PDB file of C-alpha atoms in Angstrom:
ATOM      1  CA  UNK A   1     -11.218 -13.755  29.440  1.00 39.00           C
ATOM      2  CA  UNK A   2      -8.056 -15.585  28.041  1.00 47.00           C
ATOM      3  CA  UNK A   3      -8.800 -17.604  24.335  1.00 44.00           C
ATOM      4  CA  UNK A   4      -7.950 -20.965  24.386  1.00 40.00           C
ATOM      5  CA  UNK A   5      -6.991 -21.363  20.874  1.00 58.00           C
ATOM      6  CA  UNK A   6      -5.471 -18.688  18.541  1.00 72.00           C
ATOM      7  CA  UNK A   7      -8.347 -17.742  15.864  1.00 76.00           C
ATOM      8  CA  UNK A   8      -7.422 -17.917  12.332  1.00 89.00           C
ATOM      9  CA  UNK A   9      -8.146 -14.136  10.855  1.00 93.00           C
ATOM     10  CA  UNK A  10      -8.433 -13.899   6.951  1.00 95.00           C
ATOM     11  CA  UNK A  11      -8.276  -9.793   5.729  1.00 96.00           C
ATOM     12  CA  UNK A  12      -9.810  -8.920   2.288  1.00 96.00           C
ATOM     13  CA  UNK A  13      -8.546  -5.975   0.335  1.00 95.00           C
ATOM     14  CA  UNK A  14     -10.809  -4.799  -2.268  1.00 93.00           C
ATOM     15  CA  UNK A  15      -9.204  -3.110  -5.233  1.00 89.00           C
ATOM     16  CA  UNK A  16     -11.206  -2.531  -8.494  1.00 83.00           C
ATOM     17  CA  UNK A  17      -9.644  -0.171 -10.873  1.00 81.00           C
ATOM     18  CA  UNK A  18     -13.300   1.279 -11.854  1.00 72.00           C
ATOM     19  CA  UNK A  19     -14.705   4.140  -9.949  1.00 73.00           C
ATOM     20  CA  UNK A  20     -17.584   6.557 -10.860  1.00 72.00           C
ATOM     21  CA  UNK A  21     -15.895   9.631  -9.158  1.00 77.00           C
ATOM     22  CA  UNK A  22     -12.178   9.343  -9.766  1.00 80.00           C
ATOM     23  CA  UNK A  23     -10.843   7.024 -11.731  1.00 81.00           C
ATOM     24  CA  UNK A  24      -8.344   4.177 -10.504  1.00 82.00           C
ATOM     25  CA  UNK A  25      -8.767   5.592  -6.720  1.00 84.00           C
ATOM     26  CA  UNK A  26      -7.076   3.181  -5.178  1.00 85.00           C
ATOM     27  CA  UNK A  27      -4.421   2.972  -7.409  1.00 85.00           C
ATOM     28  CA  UNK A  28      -3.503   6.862  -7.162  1.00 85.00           C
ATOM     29  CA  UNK A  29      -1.054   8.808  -4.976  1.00 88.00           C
ATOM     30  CA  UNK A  30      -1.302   9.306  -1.256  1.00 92.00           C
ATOM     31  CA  UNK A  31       0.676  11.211   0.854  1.00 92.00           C
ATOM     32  CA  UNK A  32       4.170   8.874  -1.245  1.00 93.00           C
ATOM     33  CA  UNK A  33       2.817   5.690  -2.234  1.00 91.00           C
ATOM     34  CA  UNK A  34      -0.413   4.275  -3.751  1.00 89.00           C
ATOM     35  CA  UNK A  35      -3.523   4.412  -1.609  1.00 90.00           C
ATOM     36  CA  UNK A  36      -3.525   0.882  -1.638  1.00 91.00           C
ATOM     37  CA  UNK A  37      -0.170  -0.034  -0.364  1.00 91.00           C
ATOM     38  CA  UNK A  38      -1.415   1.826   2.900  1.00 95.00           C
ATOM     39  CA  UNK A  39      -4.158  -0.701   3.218  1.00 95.00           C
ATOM     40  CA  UNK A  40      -1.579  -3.680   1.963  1.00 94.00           C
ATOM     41  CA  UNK A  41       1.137  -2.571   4.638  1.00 94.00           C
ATOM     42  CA  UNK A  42      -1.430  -2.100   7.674  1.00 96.00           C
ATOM     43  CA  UNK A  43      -2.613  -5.919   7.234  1.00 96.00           C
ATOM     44  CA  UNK A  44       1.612  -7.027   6.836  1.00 95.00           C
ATOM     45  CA  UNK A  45       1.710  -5.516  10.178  1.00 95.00           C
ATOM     46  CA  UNK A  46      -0.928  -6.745  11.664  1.00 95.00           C
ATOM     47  CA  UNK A  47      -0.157  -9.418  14.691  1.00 94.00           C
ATOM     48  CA  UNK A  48      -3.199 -11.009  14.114  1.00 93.00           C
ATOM     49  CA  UNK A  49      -4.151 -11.387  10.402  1.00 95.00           C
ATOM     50  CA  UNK A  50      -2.818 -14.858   8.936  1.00 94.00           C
ATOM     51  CA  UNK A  51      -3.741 -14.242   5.338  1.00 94.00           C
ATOM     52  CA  UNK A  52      -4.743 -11.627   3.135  1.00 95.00           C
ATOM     53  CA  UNK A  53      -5.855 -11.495  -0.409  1.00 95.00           C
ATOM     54  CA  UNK A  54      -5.619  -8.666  -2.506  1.00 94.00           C
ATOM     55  CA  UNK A  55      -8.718  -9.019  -4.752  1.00 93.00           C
ATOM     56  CA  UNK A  56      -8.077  -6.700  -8.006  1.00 90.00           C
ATOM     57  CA  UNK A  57      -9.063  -6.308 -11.500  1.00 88.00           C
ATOM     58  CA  UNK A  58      -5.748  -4.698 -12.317  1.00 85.00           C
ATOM     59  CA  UNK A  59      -3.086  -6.930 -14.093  1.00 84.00           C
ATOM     60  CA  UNK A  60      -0.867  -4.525 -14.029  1.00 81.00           C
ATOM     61  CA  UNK A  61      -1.081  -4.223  -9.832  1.00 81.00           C
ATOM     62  CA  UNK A  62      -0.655  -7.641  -9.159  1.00 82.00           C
ATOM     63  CA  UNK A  63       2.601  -7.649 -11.772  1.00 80.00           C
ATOM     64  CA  UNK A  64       4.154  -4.719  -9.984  1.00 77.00           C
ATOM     65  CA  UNK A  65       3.494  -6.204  -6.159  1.00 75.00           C
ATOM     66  CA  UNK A  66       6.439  -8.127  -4.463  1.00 70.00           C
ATOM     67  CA  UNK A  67       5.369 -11.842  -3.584  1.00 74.00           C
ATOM     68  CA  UNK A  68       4.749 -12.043  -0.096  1.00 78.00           C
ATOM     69  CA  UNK A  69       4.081 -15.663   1.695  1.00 81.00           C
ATOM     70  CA  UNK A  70       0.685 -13.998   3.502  1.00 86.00           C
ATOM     71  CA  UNK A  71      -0.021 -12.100   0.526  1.00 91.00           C
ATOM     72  CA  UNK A  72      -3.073 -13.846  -2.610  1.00 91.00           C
ATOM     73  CA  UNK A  73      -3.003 -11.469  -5.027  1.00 91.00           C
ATOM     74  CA  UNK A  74      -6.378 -12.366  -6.933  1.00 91.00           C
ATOM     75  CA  UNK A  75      -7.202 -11.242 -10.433  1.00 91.00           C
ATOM     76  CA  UNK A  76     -11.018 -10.758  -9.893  1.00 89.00           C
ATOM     77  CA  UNK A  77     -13.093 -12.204 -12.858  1.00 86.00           C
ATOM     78  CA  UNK A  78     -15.304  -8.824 -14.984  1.00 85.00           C
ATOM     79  CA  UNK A  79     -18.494 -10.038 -12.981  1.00 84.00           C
ATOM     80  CA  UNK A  80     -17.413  -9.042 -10.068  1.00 85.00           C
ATOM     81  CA  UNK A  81     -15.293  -6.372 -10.922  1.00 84.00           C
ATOM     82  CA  UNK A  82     -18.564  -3.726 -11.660  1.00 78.00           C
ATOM     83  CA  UNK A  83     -19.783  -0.510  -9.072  1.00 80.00           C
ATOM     84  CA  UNK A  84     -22.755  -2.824  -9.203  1.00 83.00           C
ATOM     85  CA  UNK A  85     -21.439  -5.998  -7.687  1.00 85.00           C
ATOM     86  CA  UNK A  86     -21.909  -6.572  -4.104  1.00 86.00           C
ATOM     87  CA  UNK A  87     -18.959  -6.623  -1.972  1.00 90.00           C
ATOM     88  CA  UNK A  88     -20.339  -9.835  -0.113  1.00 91.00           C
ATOM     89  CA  UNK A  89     -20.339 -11.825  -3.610  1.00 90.00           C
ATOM     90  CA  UNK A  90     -16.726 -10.625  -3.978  1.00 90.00           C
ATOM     91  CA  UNK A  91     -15.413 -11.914  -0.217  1.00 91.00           C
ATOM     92  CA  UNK A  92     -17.545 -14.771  -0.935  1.00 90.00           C
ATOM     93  CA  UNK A  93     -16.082 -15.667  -4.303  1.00 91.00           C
ATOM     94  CA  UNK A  94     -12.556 -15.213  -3.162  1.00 91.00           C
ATOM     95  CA  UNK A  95     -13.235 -17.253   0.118  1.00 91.00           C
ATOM     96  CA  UNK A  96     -14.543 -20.315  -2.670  1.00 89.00           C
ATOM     97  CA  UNK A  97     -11.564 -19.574  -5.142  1.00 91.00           C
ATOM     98  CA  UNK A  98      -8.823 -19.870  -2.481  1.00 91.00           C
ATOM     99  CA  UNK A  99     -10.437 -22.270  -0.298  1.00 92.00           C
ATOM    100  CA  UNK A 100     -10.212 -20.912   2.534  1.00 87.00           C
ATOM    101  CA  UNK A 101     -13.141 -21.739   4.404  1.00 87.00           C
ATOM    102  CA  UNK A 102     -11.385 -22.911   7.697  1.00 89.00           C
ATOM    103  CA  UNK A 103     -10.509 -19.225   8.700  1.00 90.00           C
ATOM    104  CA  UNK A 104     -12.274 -18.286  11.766  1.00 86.00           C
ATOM    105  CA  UNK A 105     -12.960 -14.369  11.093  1.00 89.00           C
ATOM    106  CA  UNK A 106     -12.466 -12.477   8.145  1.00 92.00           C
ATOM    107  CA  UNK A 107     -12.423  -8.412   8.440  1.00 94.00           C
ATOM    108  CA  UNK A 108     -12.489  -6.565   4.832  1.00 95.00           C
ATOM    109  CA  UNK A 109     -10.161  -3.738   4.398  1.00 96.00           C
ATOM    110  CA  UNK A 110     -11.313  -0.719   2.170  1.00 93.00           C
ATOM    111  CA  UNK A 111      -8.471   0.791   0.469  1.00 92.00           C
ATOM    112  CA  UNK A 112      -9.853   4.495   1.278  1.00 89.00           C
ATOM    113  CA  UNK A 113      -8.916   4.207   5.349  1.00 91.00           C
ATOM    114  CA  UNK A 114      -5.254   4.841   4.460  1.00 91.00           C
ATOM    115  CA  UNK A 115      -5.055   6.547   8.338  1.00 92.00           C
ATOM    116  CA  UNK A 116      -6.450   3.312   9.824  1.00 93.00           C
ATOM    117  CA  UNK A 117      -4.028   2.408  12.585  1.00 93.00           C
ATOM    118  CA  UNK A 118      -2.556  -1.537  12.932  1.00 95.00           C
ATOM    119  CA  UNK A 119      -2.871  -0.888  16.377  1.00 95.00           C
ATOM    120  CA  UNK A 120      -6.482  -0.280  15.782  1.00 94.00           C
ATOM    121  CA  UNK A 121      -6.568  -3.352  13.328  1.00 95.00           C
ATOM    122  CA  UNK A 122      -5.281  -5.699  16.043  1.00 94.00           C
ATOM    123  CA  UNK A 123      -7.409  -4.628  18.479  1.00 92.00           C
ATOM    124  CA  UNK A 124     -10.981  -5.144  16.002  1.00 91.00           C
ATOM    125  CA  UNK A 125      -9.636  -8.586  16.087  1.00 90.00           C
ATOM    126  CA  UNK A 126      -8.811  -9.359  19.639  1.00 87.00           C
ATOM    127  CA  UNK A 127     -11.510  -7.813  20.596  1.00 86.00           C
ATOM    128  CA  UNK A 128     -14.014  -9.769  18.283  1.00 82.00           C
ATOM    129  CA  UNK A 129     -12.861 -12.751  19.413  1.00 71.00           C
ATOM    130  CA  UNK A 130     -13.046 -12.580  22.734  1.00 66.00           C
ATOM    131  CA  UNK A 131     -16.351 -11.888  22.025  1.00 61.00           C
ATOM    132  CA  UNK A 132     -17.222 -14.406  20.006  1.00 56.00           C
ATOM    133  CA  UNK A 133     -15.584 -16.909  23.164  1.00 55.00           C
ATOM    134  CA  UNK A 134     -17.980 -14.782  25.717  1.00 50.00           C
ATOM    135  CA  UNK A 135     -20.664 -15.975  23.856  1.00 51.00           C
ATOM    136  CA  UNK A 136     -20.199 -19.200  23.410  1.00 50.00           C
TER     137      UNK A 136
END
């Protein structure tokens, strides 16, 4: 079944420098860059993402990361920033900061899939949505 209109995708990156079993995770080495550049670089690739926002308590990320026109990099406020705060109060706060409310799906990207595929992003999304048509 062929969409009729091109759905607007939104991807969230999560990226809190806090973590109870290794400290700045997402920030640290893997395999030649920082895990969360492999996250970051997936969703630049991705055919069928129109926006992404970085959502980080680290100044010192968002100072280091090149400006990029489908790139928010988003200093997350300390009450959301905690291994107690729920990732849907974080998407949602972001979605409210940003207003970005007219995106038709939003997918969240964890920082610890670094072998995640783009192929495998873009698919998620077509996929989804010509679901979502099927069913309506």
């Amino acid at each position: 079944m062929k969409r009729s209109k091109k759905l607007k995708t939104l991807a969230i990156i999560p990226a809190r420098l806090g973590s109870k079993r290794l400290k700045n995770k997402n920030f640290l080495n893997f395999n030649g860059k920082p895990l969360i550049n492999w996250t970051i670089d997936q969703a630049l690739r991705s055919k069928n993402i129109n926006r992404i926002i970085v959502s980080t308590d680290s100044k010192k990320f968002i100072n280091k990361f090149k400006k990029n026109k489908k790139l928010i990099l988003s200093l997350r406020e300390k009450k959301f920033s905690t291994s107690k705060s729920p990732i849907e109060d974080v998407i949602i706060r972001e979605i409210i900061k940003y207003k970005l409310s007219h995106y038709h799906n939003i997918i969240l990207l964890q920082t610890t899939s670094p072998l995640r595929d783009v192929k495998f992003i873009d698919k998620s999304i077509s996929d989804f949505g010509n679901a979502k048509n099927y069913f309506t």
